[in-house]
mmCIF file of C-alpha atoms in Angstrom:
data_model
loop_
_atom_site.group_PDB
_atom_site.id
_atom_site.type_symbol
_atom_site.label_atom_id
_atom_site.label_comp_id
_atom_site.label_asym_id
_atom_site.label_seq_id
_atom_site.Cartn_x
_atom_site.Cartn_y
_atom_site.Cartn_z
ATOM 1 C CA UNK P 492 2.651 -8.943 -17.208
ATOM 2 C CA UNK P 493 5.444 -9.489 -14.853
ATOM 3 C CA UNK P 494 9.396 -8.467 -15.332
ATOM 4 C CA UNK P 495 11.961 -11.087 -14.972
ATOM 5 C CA UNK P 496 15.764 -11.380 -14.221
ATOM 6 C CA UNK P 497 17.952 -13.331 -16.248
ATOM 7 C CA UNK P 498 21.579 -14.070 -16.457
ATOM 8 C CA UNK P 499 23.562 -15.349 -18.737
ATOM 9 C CA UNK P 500 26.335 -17.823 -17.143
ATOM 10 C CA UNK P 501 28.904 -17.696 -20.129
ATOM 11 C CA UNK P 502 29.406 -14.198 -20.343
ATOM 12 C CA UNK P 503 27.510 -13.144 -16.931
ATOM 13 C CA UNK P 504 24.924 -10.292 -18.914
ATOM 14 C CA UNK P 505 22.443 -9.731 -16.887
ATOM 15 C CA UNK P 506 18.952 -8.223 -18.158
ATOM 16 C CA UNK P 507 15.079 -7.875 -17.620
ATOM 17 C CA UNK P 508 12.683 -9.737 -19.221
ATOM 18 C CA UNK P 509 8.741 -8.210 -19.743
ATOM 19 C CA UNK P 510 6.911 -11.444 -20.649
ATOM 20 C CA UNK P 511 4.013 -12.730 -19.913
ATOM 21 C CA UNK P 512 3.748 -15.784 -17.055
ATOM 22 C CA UNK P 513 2.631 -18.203 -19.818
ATOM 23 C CA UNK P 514 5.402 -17.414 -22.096
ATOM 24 C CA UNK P 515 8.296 -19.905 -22.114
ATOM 25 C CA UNK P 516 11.457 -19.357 -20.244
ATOM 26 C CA UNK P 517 14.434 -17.776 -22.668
ATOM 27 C CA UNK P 518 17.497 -19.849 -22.968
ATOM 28 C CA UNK P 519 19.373 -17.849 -25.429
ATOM 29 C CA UNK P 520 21.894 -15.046 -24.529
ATOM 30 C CA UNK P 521 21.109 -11.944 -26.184
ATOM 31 C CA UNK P 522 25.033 -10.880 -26.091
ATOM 32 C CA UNK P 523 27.064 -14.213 -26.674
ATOM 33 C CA UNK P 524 24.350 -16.020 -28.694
ATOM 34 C CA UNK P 525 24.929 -19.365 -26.161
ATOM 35 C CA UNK P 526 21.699 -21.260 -24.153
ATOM 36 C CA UNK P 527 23.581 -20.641 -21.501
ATOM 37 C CA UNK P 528 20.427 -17.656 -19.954
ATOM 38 C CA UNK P 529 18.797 -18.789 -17.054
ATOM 39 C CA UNK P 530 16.208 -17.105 -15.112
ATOM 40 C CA UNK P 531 16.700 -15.816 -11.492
ATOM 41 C CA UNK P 532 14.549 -16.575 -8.699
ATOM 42 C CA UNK P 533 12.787 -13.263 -7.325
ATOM 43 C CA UNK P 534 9.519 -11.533 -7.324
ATOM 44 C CA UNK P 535 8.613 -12.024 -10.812
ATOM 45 C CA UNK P 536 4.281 -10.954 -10.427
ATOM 46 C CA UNK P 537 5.338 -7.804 -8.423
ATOM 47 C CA UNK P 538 2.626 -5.145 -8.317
ATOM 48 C CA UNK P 539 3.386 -1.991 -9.354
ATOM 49 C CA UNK P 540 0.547 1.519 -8.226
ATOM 50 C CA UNK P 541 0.959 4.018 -11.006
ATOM 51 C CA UNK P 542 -0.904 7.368 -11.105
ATOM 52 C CA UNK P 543 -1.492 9.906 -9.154
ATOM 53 C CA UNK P 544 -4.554 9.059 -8.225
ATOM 54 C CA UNK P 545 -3.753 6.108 -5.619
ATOM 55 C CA UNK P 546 -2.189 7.116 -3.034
ATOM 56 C CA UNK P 547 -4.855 10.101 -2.764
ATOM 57 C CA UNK P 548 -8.312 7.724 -3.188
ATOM 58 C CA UNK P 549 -6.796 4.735 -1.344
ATOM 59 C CA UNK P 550 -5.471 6.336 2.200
ATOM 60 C CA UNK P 551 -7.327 8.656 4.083
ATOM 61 C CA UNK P 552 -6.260 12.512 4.566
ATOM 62 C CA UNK P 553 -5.116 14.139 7.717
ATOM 63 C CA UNK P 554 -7.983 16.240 7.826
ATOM 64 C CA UNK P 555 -10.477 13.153 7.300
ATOM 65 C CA UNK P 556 -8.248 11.343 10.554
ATOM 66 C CA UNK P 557 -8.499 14.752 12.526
ATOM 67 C CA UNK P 558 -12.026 15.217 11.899
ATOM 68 C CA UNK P 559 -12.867 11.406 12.655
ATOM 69 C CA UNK P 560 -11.377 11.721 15.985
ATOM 70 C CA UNK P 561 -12.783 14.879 17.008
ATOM 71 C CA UNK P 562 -16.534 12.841 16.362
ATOM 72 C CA UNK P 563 -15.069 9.861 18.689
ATOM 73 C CA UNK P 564 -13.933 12.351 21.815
ATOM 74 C CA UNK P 565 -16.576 12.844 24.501
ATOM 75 C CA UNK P 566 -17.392 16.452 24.746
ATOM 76 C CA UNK P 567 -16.434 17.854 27.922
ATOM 77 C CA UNK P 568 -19.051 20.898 27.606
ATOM 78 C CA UNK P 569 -21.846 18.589 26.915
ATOM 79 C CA UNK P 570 -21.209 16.401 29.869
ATOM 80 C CA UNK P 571 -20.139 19.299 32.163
ATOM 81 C CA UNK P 572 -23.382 21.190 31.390
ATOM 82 C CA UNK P 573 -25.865 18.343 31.906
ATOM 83 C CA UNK P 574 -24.258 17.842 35.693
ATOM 84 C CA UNK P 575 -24.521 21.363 36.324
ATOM 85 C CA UNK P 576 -27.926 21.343 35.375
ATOM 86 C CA UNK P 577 -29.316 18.468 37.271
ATOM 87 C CA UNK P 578 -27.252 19.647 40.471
ATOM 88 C CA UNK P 579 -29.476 23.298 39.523
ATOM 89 C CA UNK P 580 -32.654 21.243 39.655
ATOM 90 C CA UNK P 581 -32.337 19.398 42.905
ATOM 91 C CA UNK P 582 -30.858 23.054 44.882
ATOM 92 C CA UNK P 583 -33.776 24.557 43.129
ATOM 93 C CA UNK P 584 -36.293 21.573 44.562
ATOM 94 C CA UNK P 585 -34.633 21.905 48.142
ATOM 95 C CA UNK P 586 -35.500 25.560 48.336
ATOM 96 C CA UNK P 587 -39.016 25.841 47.209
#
């Protein structure tokens, strides 16, 4: 259930209102009694994360990122080693 703003415009109380988006709009001024209580324009169906929980399931951790782009990077040894070798193999045919 959303939280709205309301303000009253005879005595200027301003206040928060936890009710549902169905539920009719209040006219009636908790402090001065008048229907003078109107509702302010804003967010109203914000959503709000609680828990600990989200921020550590929902985003990924540095060491998940650091390992991820360590898998992505071209090994230098690998492709360094398989030049070497074929350069090895056609010396090697040369001198035989």
């Amino acid at each position: 259930m959303p939280t709205y703003d309301y303000q009253c415009d005879a005595c200027g109380h301003e206040m928060e209102l936890f009710q549902g988006i169905n539920d009719p709009v209040k006219k009636k001024c908790p402090e001065c009694g008048k229907l003078k209580l109107r509702r302010l324009f804003g967010s109203g169906a914000a959503i709000v994360f609680k828990g600990s929980g989200f921020y550590q399931t929902d985003y990924r951790s540095d060491s998940y990122k650091k390992a991820a782009k360590a898998d992505n990077k071209p090994s230098e040894s690998k492709s360094d080693s398989g030049k070497g070798d074929a350069k090895a193999s056609k010396k090697s045919k040369g001198k035989d």
